[in-house]
Short mmCIF file of C-alpha atoms in Angstrom, two decimals:
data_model
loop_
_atom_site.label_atom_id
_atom_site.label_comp_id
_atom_site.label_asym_id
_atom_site.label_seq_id
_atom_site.Cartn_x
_atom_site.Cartn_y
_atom_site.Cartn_z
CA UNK E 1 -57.50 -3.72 3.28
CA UNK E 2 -55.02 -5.47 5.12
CA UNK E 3 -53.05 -6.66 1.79
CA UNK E 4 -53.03 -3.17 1.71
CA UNK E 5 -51.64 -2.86 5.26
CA UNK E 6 -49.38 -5.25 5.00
CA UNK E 7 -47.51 -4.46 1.71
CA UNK E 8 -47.49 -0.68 3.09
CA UNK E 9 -45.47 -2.19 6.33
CA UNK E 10 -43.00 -4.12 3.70
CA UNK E 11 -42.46 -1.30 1.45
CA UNK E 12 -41.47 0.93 4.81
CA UNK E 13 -38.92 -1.99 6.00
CA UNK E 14 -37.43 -2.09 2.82
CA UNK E 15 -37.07 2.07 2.59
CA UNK E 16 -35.82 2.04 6.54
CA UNK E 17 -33.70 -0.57 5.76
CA UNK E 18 -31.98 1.15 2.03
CA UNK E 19 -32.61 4.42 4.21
CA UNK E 20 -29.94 3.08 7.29
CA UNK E 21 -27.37 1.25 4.93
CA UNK E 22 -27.22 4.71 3.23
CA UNK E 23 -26.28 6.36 6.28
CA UNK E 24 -24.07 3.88 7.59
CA UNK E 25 -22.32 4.75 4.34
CA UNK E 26 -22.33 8.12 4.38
CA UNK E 27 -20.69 8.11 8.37
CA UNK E 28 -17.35 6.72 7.11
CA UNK E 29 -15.39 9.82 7.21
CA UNK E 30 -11.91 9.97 4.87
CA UNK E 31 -9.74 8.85 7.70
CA UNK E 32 -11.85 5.52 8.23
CA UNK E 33 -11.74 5.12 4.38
CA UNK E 34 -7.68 5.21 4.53
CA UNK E 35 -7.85 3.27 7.77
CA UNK E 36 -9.92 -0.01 6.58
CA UNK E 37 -7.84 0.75 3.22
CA UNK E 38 -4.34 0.40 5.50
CA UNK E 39 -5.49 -1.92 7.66
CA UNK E 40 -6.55 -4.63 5.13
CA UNK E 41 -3.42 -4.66 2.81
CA UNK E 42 -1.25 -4.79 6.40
CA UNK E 43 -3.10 -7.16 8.74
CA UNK E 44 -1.54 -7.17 12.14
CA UNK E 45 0.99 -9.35 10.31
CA UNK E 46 1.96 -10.75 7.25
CA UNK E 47 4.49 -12.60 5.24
CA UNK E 48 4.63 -13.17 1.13
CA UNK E 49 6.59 -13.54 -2.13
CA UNK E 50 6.75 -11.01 -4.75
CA UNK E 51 8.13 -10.08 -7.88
CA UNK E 52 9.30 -6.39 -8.82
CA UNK E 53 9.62 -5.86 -12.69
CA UNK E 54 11.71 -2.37 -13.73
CA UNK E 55 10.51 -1.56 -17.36
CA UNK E 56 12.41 0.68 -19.32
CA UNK E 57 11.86 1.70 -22.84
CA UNK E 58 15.46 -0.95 -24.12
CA UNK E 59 15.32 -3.31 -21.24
CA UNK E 60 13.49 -4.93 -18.52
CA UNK E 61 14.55 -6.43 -15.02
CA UNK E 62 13.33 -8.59 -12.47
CA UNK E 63 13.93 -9.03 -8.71
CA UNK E 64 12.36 -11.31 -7.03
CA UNK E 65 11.61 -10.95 -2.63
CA UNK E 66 10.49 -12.14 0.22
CA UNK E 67 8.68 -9.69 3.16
CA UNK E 68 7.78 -9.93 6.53
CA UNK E 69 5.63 -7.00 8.16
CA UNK E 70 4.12 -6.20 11.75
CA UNK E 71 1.55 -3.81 12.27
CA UNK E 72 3.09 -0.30 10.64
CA UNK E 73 6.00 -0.71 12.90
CA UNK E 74 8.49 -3.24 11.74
CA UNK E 75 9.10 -4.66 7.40
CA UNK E 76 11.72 -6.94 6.56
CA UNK E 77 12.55 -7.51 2.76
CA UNK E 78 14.98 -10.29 1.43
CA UNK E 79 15.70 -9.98 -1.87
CA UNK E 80 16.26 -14.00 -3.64
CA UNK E 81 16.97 -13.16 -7.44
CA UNK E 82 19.03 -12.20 -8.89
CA UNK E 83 22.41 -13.72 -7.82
CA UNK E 84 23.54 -10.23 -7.83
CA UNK E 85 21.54 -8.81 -5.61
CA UNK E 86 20.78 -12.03 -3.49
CA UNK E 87 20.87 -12.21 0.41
CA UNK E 88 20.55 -8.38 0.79
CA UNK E 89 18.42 -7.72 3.49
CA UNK E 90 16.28 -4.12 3.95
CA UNK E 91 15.25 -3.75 7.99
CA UNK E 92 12.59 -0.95 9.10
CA UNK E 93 12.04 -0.23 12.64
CA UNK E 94 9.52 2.60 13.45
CA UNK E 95 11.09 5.46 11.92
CA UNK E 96 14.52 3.91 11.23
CA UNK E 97 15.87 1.85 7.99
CA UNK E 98 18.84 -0.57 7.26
CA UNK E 99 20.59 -2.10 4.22
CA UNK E 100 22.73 -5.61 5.52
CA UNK E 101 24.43 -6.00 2.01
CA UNK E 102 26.49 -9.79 2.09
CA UNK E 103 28.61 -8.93 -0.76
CA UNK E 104 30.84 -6.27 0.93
CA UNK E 105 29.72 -7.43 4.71
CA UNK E 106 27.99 -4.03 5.11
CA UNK E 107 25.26 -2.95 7.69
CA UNK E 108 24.21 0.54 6.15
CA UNK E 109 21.67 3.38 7.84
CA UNK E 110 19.20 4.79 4.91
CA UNK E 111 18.93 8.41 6.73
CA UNK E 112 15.41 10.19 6.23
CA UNK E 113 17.01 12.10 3.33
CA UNK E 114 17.08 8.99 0.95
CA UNK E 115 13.58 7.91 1.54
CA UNK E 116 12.55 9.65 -1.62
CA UNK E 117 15.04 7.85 -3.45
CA UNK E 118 14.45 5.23 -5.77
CA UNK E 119 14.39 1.17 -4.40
CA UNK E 120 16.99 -0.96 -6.17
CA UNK E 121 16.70 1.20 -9.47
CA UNK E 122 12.65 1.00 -9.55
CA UNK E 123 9.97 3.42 -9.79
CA UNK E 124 8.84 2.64 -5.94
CA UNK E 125 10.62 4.85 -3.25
CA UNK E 126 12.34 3.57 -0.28
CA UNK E 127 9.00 4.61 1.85
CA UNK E 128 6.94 3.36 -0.51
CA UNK E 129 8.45 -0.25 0.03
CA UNK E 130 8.79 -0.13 3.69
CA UNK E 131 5.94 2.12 4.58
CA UNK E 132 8.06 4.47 6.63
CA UNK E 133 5.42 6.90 6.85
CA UNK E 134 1.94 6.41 7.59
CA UNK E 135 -1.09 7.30 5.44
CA UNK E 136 -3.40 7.18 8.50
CA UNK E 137 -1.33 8.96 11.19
CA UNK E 138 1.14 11.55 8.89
CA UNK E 139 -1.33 13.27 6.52
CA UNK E 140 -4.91 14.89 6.88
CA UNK E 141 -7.74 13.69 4.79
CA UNK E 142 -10.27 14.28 2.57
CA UNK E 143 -13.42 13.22 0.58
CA UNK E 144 -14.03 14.05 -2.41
CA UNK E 145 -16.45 13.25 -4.92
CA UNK E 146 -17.28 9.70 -5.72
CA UNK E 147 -15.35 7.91 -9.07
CA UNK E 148 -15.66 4.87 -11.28
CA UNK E 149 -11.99 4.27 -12.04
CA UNK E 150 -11.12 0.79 -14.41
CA UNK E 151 -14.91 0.06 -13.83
CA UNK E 152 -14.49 0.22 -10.22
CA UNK E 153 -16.86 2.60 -7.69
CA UNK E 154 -14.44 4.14 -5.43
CA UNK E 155 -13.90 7.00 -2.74
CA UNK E 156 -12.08 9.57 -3.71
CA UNK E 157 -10.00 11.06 -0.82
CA UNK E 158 -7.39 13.98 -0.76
CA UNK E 159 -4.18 13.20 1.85
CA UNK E 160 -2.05 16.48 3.09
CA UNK E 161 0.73 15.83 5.05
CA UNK E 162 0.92 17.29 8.82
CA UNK E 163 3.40 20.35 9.10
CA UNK E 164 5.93 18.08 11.15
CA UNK E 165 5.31 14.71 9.34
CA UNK E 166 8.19 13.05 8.39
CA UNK E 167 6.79 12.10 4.65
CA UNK E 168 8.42 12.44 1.53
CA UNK E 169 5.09 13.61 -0.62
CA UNK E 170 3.37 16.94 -0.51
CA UNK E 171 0.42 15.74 -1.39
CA UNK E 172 -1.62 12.20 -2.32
CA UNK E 173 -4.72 11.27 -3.99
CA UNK E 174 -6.31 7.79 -3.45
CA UNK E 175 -9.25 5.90 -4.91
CA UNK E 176 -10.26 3.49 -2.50
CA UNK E 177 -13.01 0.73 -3.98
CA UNK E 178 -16.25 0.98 -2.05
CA UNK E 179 -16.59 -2.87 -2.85
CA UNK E 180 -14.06 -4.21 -0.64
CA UNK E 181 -11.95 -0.75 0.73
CA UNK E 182 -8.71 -1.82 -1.83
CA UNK E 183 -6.48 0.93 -3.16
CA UNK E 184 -7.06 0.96 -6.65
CA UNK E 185 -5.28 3.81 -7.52
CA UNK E 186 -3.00 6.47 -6.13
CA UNK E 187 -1.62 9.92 -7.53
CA UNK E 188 1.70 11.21 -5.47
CA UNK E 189 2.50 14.75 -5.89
CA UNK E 190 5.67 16.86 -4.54
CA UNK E 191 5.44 19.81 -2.12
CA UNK E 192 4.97 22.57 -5.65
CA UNK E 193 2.04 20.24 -6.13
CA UNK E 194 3.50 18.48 -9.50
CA UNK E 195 2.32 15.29 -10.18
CA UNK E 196 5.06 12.20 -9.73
CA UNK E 197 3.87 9.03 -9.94
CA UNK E 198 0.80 7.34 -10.82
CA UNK E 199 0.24 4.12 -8.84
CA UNK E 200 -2.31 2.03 -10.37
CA UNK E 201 -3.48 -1.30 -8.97
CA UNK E 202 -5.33 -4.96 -10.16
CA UNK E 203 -6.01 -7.99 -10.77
CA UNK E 204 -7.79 -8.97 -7.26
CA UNK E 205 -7.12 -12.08 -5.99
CA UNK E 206 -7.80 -14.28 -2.64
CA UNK E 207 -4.57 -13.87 -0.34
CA UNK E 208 -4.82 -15.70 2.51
CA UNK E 209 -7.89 -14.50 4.34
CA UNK E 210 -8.67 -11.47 2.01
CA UNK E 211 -8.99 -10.37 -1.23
CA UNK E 212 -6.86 -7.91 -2.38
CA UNK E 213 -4.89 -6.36 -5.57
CA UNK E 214 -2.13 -9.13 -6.81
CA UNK E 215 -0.54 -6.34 -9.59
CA UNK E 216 0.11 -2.75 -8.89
CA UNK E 217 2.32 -0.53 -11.35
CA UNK E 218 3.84 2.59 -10.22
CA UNK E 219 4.30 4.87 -13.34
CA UNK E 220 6.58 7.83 -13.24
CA UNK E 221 4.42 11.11 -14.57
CA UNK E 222 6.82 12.67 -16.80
CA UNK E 223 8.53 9.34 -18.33
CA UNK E 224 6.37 7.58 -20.57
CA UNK E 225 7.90 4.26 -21.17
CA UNK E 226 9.26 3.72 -17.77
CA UNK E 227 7.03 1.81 -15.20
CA UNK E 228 7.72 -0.80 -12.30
CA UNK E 229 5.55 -3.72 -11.79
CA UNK E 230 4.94 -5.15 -8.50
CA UNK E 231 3.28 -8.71 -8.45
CA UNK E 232 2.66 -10.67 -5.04
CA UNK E 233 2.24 -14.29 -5.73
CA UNK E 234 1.00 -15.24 -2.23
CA UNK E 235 0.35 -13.34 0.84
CA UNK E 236 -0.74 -14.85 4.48
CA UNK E 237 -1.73 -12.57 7.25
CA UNK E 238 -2.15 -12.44 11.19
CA UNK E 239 0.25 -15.17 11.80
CA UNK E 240 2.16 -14.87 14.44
CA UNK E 241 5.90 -12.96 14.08
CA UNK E 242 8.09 -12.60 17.32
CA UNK E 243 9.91 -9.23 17.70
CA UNK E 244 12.54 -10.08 17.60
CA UNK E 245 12.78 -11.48 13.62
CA UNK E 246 12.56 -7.84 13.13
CA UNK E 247 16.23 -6.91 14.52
CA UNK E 248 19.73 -5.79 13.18
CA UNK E 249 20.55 -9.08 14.33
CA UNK E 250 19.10 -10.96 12.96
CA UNK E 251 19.01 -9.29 9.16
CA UNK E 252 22.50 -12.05 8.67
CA UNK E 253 20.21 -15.05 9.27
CA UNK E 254 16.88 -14.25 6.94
CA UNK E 255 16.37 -16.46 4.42
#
């Protein structure tokens, strides 16, 4: 009787205890999803090396960068191959982005307008390298139903912009990993609702304190052949980043 008893009580721990962690994951609502999502590929800082790769269906082309970011506020990219491009420096300041280009002694101001427009001849936008806009703040969201995409279990979540949001798309959809809130893929469509770009990341590695993608492609809809690769080869966050680095300023002196 009281084997009885006592693998009764066990069997009710373990069903409480399945029974909570199911609820705990059924109270993240889309905008926490996105949230943990931003929050963990951001940090309150962070500073790397990456390499962009522009494939075409004849050629291929690399540039190779350095970035500095704080909170959703302020990115700094410095581009270090190649010799053509070298030294140009890309500032953005809340809503506000600048080009200092050393070749021709040039500060220029990238108005809203260009956002949409292509990075350095790539598949990414301007906001999707600096992050002008905000996936958390700018755009309503959505669950939808669960997915396995590339043999990950993910969260499927519907963004739509605010009315006044200063955002370039008219609609995203995002697959967020349940295992470790990374997005893993991302479809960006304009305001008739026609699909863009398909933004697919991989290849998770340790970064610093975190695990996160180390390859993401952005793949234009209606070009096959065409596709930019992105690949960070290291990445350290929450160290600390004075204000000021992030200035007109000083975009002459970044190395």
């Amino acid at each position: 009787m009281k084997s009885i008893k006592f693998f009764t009580a066990i069997f009710l721990v373990i069903a409480f205890q399945s029974t909570t962690i199911s609820l705990l994951a059924q109270e993240l609502t889309a905008v926490e999803i996105i949230k943990k999502a931003d929050e963990k590929n951001r940090g309150e800082t962070s500073q790397g090396e990456m390499t962009m790769t522009i494939v075409r269906p004849k050629w291929e082309r690399s540039i190779s960068m350095k970035t500095w970011s704080k909170g959703d506020k302020y990115f700094v990219i410095y581009i270090t191959a190649p010799a053509k491009e070298k030294g140009q420096v890309f500032l953005k300041v809340d809503k506000e982005m600048w080009n200092w280009v050393p070749s021709i002694s040039r500060m220029i101001k990238i108005p809203p307008s260009m956002m949409m427009q292509s990075w350095m001849g790539s598949d990414f936008t301007n906001d999707d390298l600096v992050k002008q806009s905000s996936i958390v703040v700018d755009y309503d969201h959505k669950l939808l139903e669960d997915e396995n995409i590339r043999g990950m279990d993910c969260y499927k979540i519907e963004l739509i912009p605010h009315e006044d949001a200063p955002v370039v798309w008219g609609k995203i959809i995002s697959w967020i990993t349940k295992d470790g809130f990374n997005l893993w893929k991302s479809e960006y469509y304009d305001e008739d609702d026609y699909l863009i770009n398909i933004e697919n990341s991989s290849d998770i590695k340790q970064m610093g304190d975190r695990k996160i993608p180390a390859r993401v492609e952005m793949i234009p809809a209606d070009d096959p052949g065409k596709k930019t690769i992105m690949e960070f080869k290291n990445l350290i966050f929450n160290q600390p980043i004075d204000d000021s680095f992030f200035s007109k300023q000083n975009m002459k002196r970044v190395k």
